[in-house]
Coordinates of C-alpha atoms in Angstrom, one line a residue:
L17 CA 116.6 191.3 -26.8
S18 CA 117.7 188.3 -27.8
S19 CA 121.0 188.4 -25.8
R20 CA 118.9 188.6 -22.6
R21 CA 117.2 185.5 -23.5
K22 CA 120.0 183.3 -24.3
R23 CA 121.4 184.4 -20.8
R24 CA 117.8 183.6 -19.2
K25 CA 118.1 180.5 -20.6
Q26 CA 122.0 179.5 -20.0
Q27 CA 120.6 180.6 -16.2
T28 CA 117.8 178.4 -15.7
I29 CA 119.3 175.1 -17.7
P30 CA 121.8 174.4 -14.6
T31 CA 119.4 174.6 -12.3
R32 CA 117.0 172.2 -14.0
R33 CA 119.8 169.7 -14.6
R34 CA 120.7 170.1 -10.5
S35 CA 117.3 169.1 -9.9
H36 CA 117.4 166.3 -12.3
S37 CA 120.3 165.5 -10.7
K38 CA 119.1 165.3 -7.0
A39 CA 116.0 163.5 -8.5
I40 CA 118.2 161.1 -10.2
F41 CA 120.8 160.9 -6.7
T42 CA 117.5 160.7 -4.2
M43 CA 115.8 157.4 -6.6
G44 CA 119.1 155.9 -6.4
K45 CA 119.0 156.0 -2.6
L46 CA 116.0 154.5 -2.0
A47 CA 116.4 151.7 -4.8
L48 CA 120.1 150.8 -3.0
F49 CA 118.1 151.0 0.8
S50 CA 115.4 148.7 -1.1
R51 CA 118.2 146.5 -2.2
N52 CA 119.9 146.3 1.1
K53 CA 116.7 145.8 3.1
K54 CA 115.8 142.7 0.6
E55 CA 119.8 141.3 1.0
G56 CA 119.6 141.5 4.7
V57 CA 122.0 144.4 4.8
G58 CA 121.6 148.0 7.2
P59 CA 120.0 149.2 10.2
S60 CA 116.9 148.1 10.0
A61 CA 118.1 144.6 8.9
E62 CA 120.5 144.1 11.5
S63 CA 118.1 145.3 14.1
D64 CA 115.2 143.0 12.4
K65 CA 118.2 140.0 12.9
S66 CA 118.8 140.7 16.6
N67 CA 115.1 140.4 17.3
S68 CA 114.9 137.3 15.5
R69 CA 117.8 135.8 17.4
R70 CA 116.2 136.5 20.8
G71 CA 112.6 135.1 19.8
I72 CA 110.8 138.4 19.2
V73 CA 108.9 138.7 16.1
F74 CA 107.0 142.0 15.1
R75 CA 104.6 142.1 12.7
N76 CA 104.5 145.9 13.0
K77 CA 105.6 148.8 15.5
E78 CA 101.9 148.5 16.5
A79 CA 102.4 145.4 17.5
A80 CA 105.3 145.9 19.8
P81 CA 104.4 145.3 23.3
S82 CA 104.0 148.1 25.7
A83 CA 106.1 148.6 28.7
S84 CA 103.1 149.5 31.2
K85 CA 101.4 146.5 32.5
T86 CA 97.5 146.3 33.8
V87 CA 97.5 145.3 37.7
E88 CA 94.1 143.5 38.3
K89 CA 92.8 144.8 41.9
K90 CA 91.6 141.8 43.7
V91 CA 88.0 143.4 45.6
A92 CA 87.4 141.4 48.7
S93 CA 84.0 140.7 49.0
P94 CA 82.4 142.4 52.1
P95 CA 81.6 140.3 55.6
A96 CA 78.4 138.4 55.7
S97 CA 75.6 139.9 58.3
N98 CA 74.9 138.2 61.7
E99 CA 71.1 137.3 60.1
Q100 CA 72.7 135.9 56.6
I101 CA 75.3 133.7 59.5
I102 CA 72.5 132.1 61.2
R103 CA 70.3 131.6 58.2
D104 CA 73.3 129.4 56.8
Y105 CA 73.2 127.8 60.1
V106 CA 69.7 126.8 60.7
A107 CA 70.3 125.5 56.7
T108 CA 73.3 123.2 57.6
I109 CA 72.0 121.9 60.9
N110 CA 68.5 121.1 58.6
R111 CA 70.6 119.4 55.9
H112 CA 70.7 116.0 57.4
E113 CA 74.2 114.9 55.5
S114 CA 75.7 117.5 56.6
T115 CA 79.0 116.7 58.8
M116 CA 79.9 117.3 62.5
E117 CA 82.9 119.5 61.4
E118 CA 80.2 121.6 59.2
R119 CA 77.7 122.0 62.3
L120 CA 80.5 122.9 64.8
S121 CA 82.1 125.8 62.2
F122 CA 79.4 128.0 63.3
F123 CA 80.5 128.3 66.9
A124 CA 83.6 129.7 68.3
S125 CA 84.1 126.7 70.0
E126 CA 82.8 122.9 70.8
K127 CA 82.8 124.1 74.1
V128 CA 80.3 126.9 73.5
L129 CA 77.1 126.9 75.9
I130 CA 73.6 126.4 74.7
K131 CA 70.8 126.6 77.3
P132 CA 68.1 125.3 76.3
D133 CA 64.6 126.5 78.8
G134 CA 64.0 124.3 81.7
E135 CA 67.3 121.9 80.8
P136 CA 70.8 122.4 82.3
P137 CA 73.2 124.0 79.9
I138 CA 74.9 121.5 77.2
T139 CA 77.8 121.9 75.1
A140 CA 77.7 122.9 71.0
L141 CA 79.2 119.1 71.2
E142 CA 76.7 117.6 73.0
F143 CA 73.8 119.9 71.6
M144 CA 75.2 118.3 67.9
K145 CA 74.9 114.7 69.0
V146 CA 71.3 115.5 70.0
L147 CA 70.4 116.8 67.5
K148 CA 71.9 113.8 65.7
S149 CA 70.2 111.4 67.4
F150 CA 66.8 113.1 66.6
Q151 CA 67.4 113.2 63.0
D152 CA 68.7 109.8 62.5
S153 CA 65.3 108.9 64.5
F154 CA 63.4 111.6 62.5
P155 CA 64.3 111.6 58.7
D156 CA 62.2 114.3 58.1
G157 CA 62.5 116.1 61.2
K158 CA 63.5 119.9 61.1
I159 CA 63.5 122.7 62.9
Q160 CA 62.1 126.3 61.1
G161 CA 61.7 129.6 62.1
S162 CA 59.1 132.2 61.4
S163 CA 61.9 135.1 61.2
I164 CA 65.3 135.6 61.5
Q165 CA 66.2 139.0 62.9
E166 CA 69.3 140.9 64.5
I167 CA 67.3 142.6 67.1
E168 CA 70.6 144.7 68.6
P169 CA 74.0 144.6 67.6
N170 CA 75.3 141.1 67.6
V171 CA 72.2 139.4 69.1
V172 CA 69.9 137.6 66.3
L173 CA 66.7 136.2 66.9
I174 CA 65.0 133.0 65.5
D175 CA 61.3 133.7 66.8
N176 CA 58.4 131.0 66.5
N177 CA 61.3 128.4 66.1
V178 CA 59.5 125.1 65.8
V179 CA 60.6 121.4 65.6
S180 CA 59.1 118.3 63.9
G181 CA 59.2 115.4 62.6
T182 CA 57.6 111.8 62.0
H183 CA 59.6 109.3 64.1
T184 CA 59.7 106.0 61.3
G185 CA 64.0 106.1 61.8
A186 CA 66.2 104.6 64.6
P187 CA 65.2 104.0 68.1
F188 CA 65.1 107.7 70.2
Q189 CA 67.5 107.9 72.6
P190 CA 69.2 112.1 72.7
L191 CA 70.6 110.8 76.2
P192 CA 72.2 107.5 77.7
S193 CA 70.3 107.2 80.9
W194 CA 67.2 107.5 78.9
E195 CA 65.2 104.7 77.6
P196 CA 65.2 104.2 73.8
L197 CA 62.1 104.4 72.0
P198 CA 61.3 102.4 69.2
P199 CA 59.9 103.9 65.5
S200 CA 56.5 104.7 66.3
G201 CA 55.5 106.5 62.7
K202 CA 54.1 109.2 65.2
H203 CA 54.5 112.4 64.1
I204 CA 55.5 115.3 66.7
E205 CA 55.2 119.0 67.0
M206 CA 57.2 120.9 69.3
D207 CA 55.7 123.9 71.1
P208 CA 57.5 127.5 69.6
E209 CA 60.4 128.5 70.8
R210 CA 62.3 131.7 70.5
A211 CA 66.4 131.3 70.4
F212 CA 68.7 134.0 71.1
V213 CA 72.0 133.9 69.3
T214 CA 74.7 135.7 70.1
L215 CA 77.6 136.5 67.8
E216 CA 81.1 137.8 68.1
Q217 CA 83.7 137.9 65.0
E218 CA 80.8 136.2 62.8
K219 CA 80.9 133.0 65.5
I220 CA 78.4 131.6 68.0
V221 CA 79.3 132.3 71.0
K222 CA 75.9 131.9 73.4
L223 CA 72.7 130.2 72.2
E224 CA 69.9 130.6 74.5
V225 CA 66.2 129.0 74.2
I226 CA 63.0 130.4 75.5
S227 CA 60.1 127.9 75.1
L228 CA 56.8 129.0 74.5
G229 CA 54.8 126.3 75.5
N230 CA 54.7 123.3 77.4
Y231 CA 57.3 121.0 75.1
S232 CA 60.6 122.1 74.6
G233 CA 64.4 120.5 73.7
A234 CA 65.1 117.1 73.6
A235 CA 62.5 116.3 76.4
G236 CA 59.4 117.4 74.9
V237 CA 60.3 115.4 71.9
Y238 CA 61.0 112.6 73.8
V239 CA 57.7 112.7 75.6
L240 CA 55.9 113.8 72.5
A241 CA 57.6 110.6 70.8
G242 CA 56.0 108.5 73.6
G243 CA 58.5 108.5 75.8
T244 CA 58.2 108.8 79.8
L245 CA 60.6 111.0 82.0
V246 CA 60.4 110.8 85.7
M247 CA 61.5 114.0 87.5
E248 CA 64.2 113.6 90.4

C-alpha cells in the first residue's frame, strides 16, 4: 500500500512542476512584452511609431476612421406652381422699390405682348415703364386681385383686379404724347379687371386684360386723375 502511494506521489510531482514552470514562463513572457512596449520595442510599438510619423494618432481601436464615407444626397426642391409664380409677380410689381430687372424676370422676354382692354398691345418693357410712372405719381398705388387661380393648364386668372392710389407724387404722364397731370391729391380707384396670364416653362408668355367697367388701363387712371384724352 505504501509503495502505491509513493508511486502516485512521484507521478503527481512532475506534473505540478511542469505546470508551475509553464506559469512562470507565461508570466515572464507577459513581463517581457510589457517592458518592450514601454521601451518602444516590438511590433505594437513599431506600428505606433509608424502611425506617429504619418501624423495619425489613435487613442484606441474604436477611434480609427471607418473606410466607408457618408454621401449626402441633395434633394431638389419641387418647381413652383403657376399660381405661386403669379402671386410672386403681383407682390413684386406692388413693391415700389423692386427693380426693372426683377419685374421683367417673370416674363419669357421683354417683348412679350400685354393686351389691355380697349388699348393697343404693348410689350412687357413698355408696360413696366407705364407702371413705374404710375407708382412715381401715386406713392401708395397698388394692384390687387381678389383671387389668383389656375383655370386651365398654364393659364392663371387674376380675378377682380383693382388698381388704386392717391396722386401725391410726381406729375402723371404714362405716355409721352399725353399732357402731364400735376399732383392733385385725388384718390382714384379703377373698375375691376380680369387678367389672364399664360405661362410656359414658368415664364409669362402672354397677358390679356379684360375690363369689367368703364375705366381700365393707363387711360382709365389718367381720366380718373383729372386728365382729358382726345379720341382720334
